[in-house]
Short mmCIF file of C-alpha atoms in Angstrom, two decimals:
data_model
loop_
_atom_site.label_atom_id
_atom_site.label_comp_id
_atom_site.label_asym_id
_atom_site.label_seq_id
_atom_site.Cartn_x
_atom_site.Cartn_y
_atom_site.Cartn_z
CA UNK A 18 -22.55 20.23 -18.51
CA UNK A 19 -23.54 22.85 -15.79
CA UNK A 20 -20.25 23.42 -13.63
CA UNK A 21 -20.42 23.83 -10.36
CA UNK A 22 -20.67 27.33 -9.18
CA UNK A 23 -23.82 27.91 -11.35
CA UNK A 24 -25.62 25.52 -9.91
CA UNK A 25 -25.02 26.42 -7.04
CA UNK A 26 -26.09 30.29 -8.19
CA UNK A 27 -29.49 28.53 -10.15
CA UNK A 28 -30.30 26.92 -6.52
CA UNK A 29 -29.65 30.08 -4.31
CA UNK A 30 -32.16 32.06 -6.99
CA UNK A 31 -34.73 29.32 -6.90
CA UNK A 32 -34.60 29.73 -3.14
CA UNK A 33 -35.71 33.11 -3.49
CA UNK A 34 -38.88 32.38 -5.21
CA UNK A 35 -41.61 33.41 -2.72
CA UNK A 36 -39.31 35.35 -0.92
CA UNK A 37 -40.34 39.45 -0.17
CA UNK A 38 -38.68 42.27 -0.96
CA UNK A 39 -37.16 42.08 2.56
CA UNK A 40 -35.79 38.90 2.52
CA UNK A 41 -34.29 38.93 -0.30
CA UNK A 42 -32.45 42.36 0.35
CA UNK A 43 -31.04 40.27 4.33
CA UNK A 44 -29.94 37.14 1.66
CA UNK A 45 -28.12 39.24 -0.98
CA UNK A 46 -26.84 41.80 1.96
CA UNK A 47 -25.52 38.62 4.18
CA UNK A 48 -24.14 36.98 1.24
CA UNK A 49 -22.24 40.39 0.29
CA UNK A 50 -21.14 41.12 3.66
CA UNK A 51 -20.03 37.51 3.97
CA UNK A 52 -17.66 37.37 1.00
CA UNK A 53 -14.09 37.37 1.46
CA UNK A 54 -13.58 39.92 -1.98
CA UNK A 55 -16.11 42.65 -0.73
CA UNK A 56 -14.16 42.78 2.66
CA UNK A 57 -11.55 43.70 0.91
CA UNK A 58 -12.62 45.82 -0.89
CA UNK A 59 -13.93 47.62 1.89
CA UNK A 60 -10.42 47.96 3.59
CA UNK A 61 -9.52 49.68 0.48
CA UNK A 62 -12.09 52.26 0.59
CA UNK A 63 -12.02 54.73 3.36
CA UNK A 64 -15.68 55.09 3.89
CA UNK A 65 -16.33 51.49 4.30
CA UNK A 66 -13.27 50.88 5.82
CA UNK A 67 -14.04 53.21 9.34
CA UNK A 68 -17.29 50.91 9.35
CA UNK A 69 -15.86 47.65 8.79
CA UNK A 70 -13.17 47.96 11.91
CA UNK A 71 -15.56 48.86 14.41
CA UNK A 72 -17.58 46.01 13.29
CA UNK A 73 -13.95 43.99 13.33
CA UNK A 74 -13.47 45.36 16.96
CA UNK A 75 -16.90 44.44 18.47
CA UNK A 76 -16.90 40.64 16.71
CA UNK A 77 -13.29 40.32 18.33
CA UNK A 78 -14.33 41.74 21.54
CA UNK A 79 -17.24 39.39 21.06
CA UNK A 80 -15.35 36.18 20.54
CA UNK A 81 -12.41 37.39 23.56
CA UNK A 82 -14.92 38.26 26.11
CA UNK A 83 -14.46 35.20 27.94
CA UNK A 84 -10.56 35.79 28.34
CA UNK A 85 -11.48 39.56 29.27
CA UNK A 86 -13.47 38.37 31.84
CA UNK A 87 -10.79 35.98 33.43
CA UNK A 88 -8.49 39.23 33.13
CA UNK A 89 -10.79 41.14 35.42
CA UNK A 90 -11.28 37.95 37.38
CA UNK A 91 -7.63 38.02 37.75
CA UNK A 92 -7.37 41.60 38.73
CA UNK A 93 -9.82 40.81 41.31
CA UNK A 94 -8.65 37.89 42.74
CA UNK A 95 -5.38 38.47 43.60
CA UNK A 96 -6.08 41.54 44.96
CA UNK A 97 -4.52 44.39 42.93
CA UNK A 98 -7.33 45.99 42.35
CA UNK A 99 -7.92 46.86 45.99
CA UNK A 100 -3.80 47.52 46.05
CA UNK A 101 -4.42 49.91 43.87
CA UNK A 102 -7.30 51.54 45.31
CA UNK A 103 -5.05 52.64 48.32
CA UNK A 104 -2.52 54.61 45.74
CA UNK A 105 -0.28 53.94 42.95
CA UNK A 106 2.04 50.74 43.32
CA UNK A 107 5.32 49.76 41.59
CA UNK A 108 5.44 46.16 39.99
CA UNK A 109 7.33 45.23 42.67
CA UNK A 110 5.26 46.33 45.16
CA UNK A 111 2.19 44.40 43.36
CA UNK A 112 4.49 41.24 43.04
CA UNK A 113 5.02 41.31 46.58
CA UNK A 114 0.83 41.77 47.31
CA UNK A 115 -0.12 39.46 44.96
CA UNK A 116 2.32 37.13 44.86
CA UNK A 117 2.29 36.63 41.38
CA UNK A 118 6.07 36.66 40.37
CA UNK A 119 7.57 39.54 38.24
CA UNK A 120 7.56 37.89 34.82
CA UNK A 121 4.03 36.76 34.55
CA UNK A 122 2.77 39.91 36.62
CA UNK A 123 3.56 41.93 33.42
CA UNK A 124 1.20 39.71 31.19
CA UNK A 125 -1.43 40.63 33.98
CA UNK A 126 -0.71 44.33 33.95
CA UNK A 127 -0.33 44.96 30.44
CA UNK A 128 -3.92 43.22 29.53
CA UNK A 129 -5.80 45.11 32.48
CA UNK A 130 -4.14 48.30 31.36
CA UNK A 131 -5.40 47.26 27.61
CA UNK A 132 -8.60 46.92 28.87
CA UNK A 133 -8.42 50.47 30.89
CA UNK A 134 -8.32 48.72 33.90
CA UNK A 135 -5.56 50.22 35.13
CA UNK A 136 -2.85 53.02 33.92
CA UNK A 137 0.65 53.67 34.27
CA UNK A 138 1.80 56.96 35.37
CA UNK A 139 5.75 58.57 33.69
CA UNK A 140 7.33 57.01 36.81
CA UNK A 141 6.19 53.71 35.99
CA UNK A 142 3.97 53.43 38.50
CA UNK A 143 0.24 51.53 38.20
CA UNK A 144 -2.72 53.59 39.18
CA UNK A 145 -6.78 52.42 39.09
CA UNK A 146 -8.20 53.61 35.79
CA UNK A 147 -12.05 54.56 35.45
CA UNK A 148 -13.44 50.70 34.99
CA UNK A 149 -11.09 49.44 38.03
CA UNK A 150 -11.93 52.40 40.44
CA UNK A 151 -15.86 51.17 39.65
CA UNK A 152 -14.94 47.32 39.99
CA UNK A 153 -12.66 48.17 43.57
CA UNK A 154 -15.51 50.27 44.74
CA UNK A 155 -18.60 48.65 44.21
CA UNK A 156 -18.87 45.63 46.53
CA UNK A 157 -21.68 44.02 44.51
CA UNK A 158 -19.81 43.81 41.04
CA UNK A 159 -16.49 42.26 43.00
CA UNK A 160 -19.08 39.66 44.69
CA UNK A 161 -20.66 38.99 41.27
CA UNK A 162 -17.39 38.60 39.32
CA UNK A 163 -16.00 36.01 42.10
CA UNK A 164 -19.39 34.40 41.76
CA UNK A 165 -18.88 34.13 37.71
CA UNK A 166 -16.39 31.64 38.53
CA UNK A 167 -18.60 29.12 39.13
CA UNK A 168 -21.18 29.96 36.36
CA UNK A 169 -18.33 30.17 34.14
CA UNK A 170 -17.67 26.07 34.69
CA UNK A 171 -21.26 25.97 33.82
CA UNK A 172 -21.13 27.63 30.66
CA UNK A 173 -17.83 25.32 29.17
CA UNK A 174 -20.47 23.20 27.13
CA UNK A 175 -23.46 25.63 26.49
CA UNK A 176 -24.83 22.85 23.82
CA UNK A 177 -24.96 20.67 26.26
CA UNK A 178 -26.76 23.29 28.84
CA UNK A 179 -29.12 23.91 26.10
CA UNK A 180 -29.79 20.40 24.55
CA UNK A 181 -29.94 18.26 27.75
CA UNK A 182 -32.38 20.03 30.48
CA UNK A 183 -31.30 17.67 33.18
CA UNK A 184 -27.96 18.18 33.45
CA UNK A 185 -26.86 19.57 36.64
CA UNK A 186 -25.27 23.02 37.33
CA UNK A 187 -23.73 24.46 40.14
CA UNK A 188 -25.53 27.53 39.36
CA UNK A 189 -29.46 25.67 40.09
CA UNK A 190 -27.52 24.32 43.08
CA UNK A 191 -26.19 27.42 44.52
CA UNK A 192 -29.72 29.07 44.19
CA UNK A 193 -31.14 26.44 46.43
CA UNK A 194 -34.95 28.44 46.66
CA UNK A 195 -35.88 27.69 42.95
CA UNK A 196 -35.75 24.03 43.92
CA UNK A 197 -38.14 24.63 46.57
CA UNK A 198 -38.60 25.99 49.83
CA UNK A 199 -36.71 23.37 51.89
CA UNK A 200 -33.40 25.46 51.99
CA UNK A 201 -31.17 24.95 55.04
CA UNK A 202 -29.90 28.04 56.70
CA UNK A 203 -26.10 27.64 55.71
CA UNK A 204 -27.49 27.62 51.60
CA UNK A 205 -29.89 30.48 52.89
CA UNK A 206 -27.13 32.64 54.10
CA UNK A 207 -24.92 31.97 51.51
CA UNK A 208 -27.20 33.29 48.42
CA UNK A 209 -28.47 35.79 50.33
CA UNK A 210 -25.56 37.71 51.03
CA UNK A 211 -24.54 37.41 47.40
CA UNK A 212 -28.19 38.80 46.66
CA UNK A 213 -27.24 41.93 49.11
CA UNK A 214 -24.32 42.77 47.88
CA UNK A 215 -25.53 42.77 44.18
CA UNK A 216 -28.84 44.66 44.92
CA UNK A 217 -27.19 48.27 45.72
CA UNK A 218 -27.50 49.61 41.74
CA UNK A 219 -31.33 48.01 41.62
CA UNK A 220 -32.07 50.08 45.06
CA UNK A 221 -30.51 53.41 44.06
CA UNK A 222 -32.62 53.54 40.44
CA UNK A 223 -35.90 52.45 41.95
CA UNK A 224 -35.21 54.97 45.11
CA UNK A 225 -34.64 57.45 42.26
CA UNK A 226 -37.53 57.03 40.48
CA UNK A 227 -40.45 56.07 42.75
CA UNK A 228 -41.24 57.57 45.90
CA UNK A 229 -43.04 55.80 48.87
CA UNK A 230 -43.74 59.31 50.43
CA UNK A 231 -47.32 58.23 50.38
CA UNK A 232 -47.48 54.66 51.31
CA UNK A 233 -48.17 53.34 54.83
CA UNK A 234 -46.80 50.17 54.58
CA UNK A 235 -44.60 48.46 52.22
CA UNK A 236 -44.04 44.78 51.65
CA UNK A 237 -41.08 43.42 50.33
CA UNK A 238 -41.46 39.81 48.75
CA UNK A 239 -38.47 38.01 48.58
CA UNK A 240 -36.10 40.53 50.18
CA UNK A 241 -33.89 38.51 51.59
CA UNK A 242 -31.59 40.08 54.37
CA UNK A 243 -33.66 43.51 53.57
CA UNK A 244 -31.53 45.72 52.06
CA UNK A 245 -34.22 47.30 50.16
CA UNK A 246 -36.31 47.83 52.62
CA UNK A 247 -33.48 49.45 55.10
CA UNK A 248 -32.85 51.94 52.04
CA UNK A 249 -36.30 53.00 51.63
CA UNK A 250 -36.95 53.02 55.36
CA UNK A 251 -34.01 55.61 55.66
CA UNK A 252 -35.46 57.80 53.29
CA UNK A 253 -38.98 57.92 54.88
CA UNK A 254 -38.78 57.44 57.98
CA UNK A 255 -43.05 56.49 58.77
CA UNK A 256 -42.81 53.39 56.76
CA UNK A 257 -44.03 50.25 57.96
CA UNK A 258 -41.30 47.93 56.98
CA UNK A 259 -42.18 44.00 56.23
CA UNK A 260 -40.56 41.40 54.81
CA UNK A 261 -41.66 38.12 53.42
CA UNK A 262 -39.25 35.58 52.68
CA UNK A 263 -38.40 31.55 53.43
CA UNK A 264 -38.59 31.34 56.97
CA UNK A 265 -34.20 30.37 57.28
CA UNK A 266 -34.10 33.73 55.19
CA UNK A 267 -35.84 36.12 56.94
CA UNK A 268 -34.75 34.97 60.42
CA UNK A 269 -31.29 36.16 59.19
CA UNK A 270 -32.91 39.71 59.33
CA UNK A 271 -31.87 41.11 62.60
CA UNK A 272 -33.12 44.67 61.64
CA UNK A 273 -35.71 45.32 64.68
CA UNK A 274 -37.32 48.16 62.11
CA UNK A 275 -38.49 45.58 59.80
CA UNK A 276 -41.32 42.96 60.38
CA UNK A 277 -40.83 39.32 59.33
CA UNK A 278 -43.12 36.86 57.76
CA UNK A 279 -42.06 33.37 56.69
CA UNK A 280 -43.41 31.10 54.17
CA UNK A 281 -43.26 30.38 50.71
CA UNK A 282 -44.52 32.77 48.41
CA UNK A 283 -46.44 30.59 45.86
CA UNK A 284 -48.67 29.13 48.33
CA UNK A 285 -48.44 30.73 52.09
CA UNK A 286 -50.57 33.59 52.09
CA UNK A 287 -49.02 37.30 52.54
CA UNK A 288 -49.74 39.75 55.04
CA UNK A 289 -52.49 41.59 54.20
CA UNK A 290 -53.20 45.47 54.43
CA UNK A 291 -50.07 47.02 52.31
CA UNK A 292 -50.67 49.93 50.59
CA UNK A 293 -47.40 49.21 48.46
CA UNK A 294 -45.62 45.50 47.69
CA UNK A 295 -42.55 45.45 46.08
CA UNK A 296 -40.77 42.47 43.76
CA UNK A 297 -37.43 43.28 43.53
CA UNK A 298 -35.51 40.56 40.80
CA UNK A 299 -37.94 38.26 41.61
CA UNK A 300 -40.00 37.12 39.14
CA UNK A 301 -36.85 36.72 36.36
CA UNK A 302 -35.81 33.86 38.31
CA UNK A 303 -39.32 31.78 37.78
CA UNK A 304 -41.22 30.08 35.17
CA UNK A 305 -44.54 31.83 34.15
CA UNK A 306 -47.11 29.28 35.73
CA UNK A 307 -44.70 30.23 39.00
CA UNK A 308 -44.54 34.15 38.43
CA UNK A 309 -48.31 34.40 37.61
CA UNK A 310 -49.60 32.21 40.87
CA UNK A 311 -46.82 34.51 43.06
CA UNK A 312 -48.53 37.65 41.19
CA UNK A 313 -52.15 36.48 42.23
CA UNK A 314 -51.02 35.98 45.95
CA UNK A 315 -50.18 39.17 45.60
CA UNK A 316 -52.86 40.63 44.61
CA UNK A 317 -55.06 39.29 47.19
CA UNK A 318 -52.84 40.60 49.83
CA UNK A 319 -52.63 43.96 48.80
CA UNK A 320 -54.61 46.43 50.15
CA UNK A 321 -57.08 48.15 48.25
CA UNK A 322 -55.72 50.80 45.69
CA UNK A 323 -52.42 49.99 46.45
CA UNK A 324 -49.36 49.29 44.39
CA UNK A 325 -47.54 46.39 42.87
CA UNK A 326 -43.79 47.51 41.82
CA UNK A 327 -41.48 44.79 40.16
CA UNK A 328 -37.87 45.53 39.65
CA UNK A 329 -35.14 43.82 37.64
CA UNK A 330 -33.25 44.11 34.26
CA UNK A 331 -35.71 43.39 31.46
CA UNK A 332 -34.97 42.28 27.57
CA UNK A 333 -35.92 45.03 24.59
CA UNK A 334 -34.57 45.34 21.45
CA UNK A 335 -31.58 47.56 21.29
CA UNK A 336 -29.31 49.75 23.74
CA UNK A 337 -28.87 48.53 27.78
CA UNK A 338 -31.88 45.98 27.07
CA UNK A 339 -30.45 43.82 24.69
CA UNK A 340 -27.33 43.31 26.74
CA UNK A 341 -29.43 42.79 29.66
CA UNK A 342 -31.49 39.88 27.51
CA UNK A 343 -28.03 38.06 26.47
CA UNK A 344 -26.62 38.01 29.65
CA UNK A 345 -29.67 36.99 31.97
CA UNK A 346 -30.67 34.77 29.34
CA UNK A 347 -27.44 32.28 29.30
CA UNK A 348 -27.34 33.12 33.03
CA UNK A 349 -30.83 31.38 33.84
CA UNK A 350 -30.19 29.04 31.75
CA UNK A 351 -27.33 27.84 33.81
CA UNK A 352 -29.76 28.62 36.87
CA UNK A 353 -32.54 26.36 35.38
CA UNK A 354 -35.14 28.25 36.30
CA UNK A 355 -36.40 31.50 34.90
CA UNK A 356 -35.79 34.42 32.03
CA UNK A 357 -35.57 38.03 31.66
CA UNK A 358 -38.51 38.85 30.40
CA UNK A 359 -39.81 42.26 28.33
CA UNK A 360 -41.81 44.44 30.18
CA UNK A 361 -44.88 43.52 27.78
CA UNK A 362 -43.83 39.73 28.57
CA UNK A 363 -44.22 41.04 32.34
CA UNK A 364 -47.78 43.19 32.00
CA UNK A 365 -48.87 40.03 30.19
CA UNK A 366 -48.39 37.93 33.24
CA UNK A 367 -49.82 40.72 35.60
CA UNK A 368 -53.05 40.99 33.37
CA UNK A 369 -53.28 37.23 33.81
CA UNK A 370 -52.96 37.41 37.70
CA UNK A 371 -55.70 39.81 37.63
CA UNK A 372 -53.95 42.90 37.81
CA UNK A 373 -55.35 45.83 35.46
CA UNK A 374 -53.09 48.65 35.59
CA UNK A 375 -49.70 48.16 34.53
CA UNK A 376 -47.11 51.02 33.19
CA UNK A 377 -43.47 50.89 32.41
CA UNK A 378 -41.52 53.07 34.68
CA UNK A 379 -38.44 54.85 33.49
CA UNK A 380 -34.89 54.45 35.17
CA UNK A 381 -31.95 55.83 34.56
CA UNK A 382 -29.59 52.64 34.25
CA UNK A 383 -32.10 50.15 32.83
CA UNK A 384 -29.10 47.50 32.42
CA UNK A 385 -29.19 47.96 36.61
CA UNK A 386 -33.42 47.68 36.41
CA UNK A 387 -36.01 48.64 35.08
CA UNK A 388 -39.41 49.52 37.08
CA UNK A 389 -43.25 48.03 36.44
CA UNK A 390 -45.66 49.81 38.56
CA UNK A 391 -49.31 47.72 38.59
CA UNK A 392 -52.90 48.12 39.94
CA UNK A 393 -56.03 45.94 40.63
#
């Protein structure tokens, strides 16, 4: 009688009938990598070993990312992070900012200093390390990390996010605009400043990369309070400044340097006559019939031989770009609307707006954005 274990072995090699050289190299390779005797036998040989802990470190720091997160959320939160910021601080002195008693302070201290948060000096005292000076600095990553809370609660049952599409999230209900364009002016303010305060990395790499020396005017689509258009505005002064945004958004604009239009993008037509119209993280948050009949407005507004730039952390294979493409992914999903798209995903949906031209800009921090410049 055929026991057990080669049966199994006679199925799993007449499963591989059919298969290529390829496939059956990932089958053996998973099934070797998989096996509780070749991982240790890898711990026992040096060589192997170096490779298998870093792969051990990055699947734990894979499967504790959500507690890391709540660490930093922590360190943000109650403040000691911005403590910090002002000079070093005894646990004491944090105890008494934070109010977080003395006992349970030291879980909080010792994790953020694990995660090089924060460091400890010979007299004991806690000082910001690199990662915390960034987080208490940068305005936009504290604003986004308070804001994870909420997507967070979304994210508890991602089967259910991905199997039911009609389950509600607070996420689609914070970002009132993909719902439509009947968005009250409390819900406008209240996305809009979080869109602000998270745009400053996006504005520095496309200010770093493209000039608007020689454009007249330039036409922001869905800039919201018009932080990117105050940023290029300061660094050429002749610029024609507009703005085109939901009517309770871009009333909230009080700059009197920039030009207001209200509407709603898919279907009110633009301004016409700019020489340069910019998308900045934009089109990730809409569904392609959406992006390409926003694209086509576009295109008729613009003036002739002028410029289409789009601006926003795109997916790729490897590196910044597949982090970007796991995060925004999960992220829009809780949103319900949108995707973070490659930039051939992107010229695709340009072509079929009737745009022509398209390149792939370089940036510096592509996990910040990455640039698509496009012509009629």
């Amino acid at each position: 009688m055929e026991s057990g274990s080669a049966r199994i072995e006679r199925q799993g090699l007449s499963q591989q009938h059919g298969m290529n050289l390829d496939e059956r190299y990932r089958r053996w390779r998973n099934g070797l990598v998989g096996s509780a005797r070749f991982q240790q036998f890898a711990n026992r040989f040096w060589p192997l070993r170096i490779i298998a802990r870093r792969r051990a470190a990055a699947l734990f720091s894979t499967v504790s990312g959500f507690i890391h997160s709540q660490i930093l959320f922590a360190c943000v939160e109650s403040g000691l992070l911005k403590l910090l910021e002002q000079g070093p601080a005894t646990a004491r002195e944090i105890s008494q900012h934070t109010g977080i008693g003395e006992s349970q302070l030291g879980r909080l201290l010792d994790a953020a200093l694990a995660l090089k948060l924060i460091s400890r000096d010979r007299q004991g005292r806690w000082w910001l390390d690199d990662a915390g000076a960034v987080v208490a600095g940068n305005a936009g990553i504290t604003a986004m990390i308070r804001h994870h809370a909420m997507l967070y609660r979304d994210l508890a049952d991602p089967l259910k996010l991905l199997t039911d599409e009609s389950a509600p999230t607070q996420t689609r209900d914070f970002w009132r605009y993909v719902r439509g364009p009947d968005v009250s002016p409390a819900d406008a303010a209240r996305y809009s400043a979080l869109m602000t305060a998270s745009q400053d990395m996006l504005i520095e790499e496309v200010l770093a990369c493209r000039s608007f020396a020689n454009c007249r005017a330039l036409l922001d689509v869905g800039g919201g309070e018009g932080a990117f258009l105050r940023a290029a505005g300061a660094k050429h002064a002749h610029l024609k400044l507009w703005l085109f945004d939901l009517p309770n958004v871009a009333d909230s604009t009080q700059d009197k340097q920039i030009q207001r239009f209200g509407g709603d993008f898919f279907t009110t037509p633009l301004p016409a006559g700019a020489d340069c119209i910019t998308l900045m993280r934009v089109v990730c948050d809409h569904e392609d019939a959406q992006v390409v009949k926003l694209l086509a407005n576009i295109r008729r507004a613009l003036a002739p031989g002028g410029t289409l730039l789009i601006g926003e952390p795109m997916a790729g294979p490897g590196g910044e770009a597949a982090l970007a493409s796991a995060y925004f992914s999960f992220y829009f999903l809780a949103m319900r609307s949108g995707r973070c798209r490659t930039p051939q995903q992107i010229c695709a949906l340009l072509k079929e707006a009737g745009f022509t031209k398209t390149r792939l800009v370089s940036t510096r921090a592509p996990l910040a954005a990455s640039l698509i410049e496009a012509r009629t």
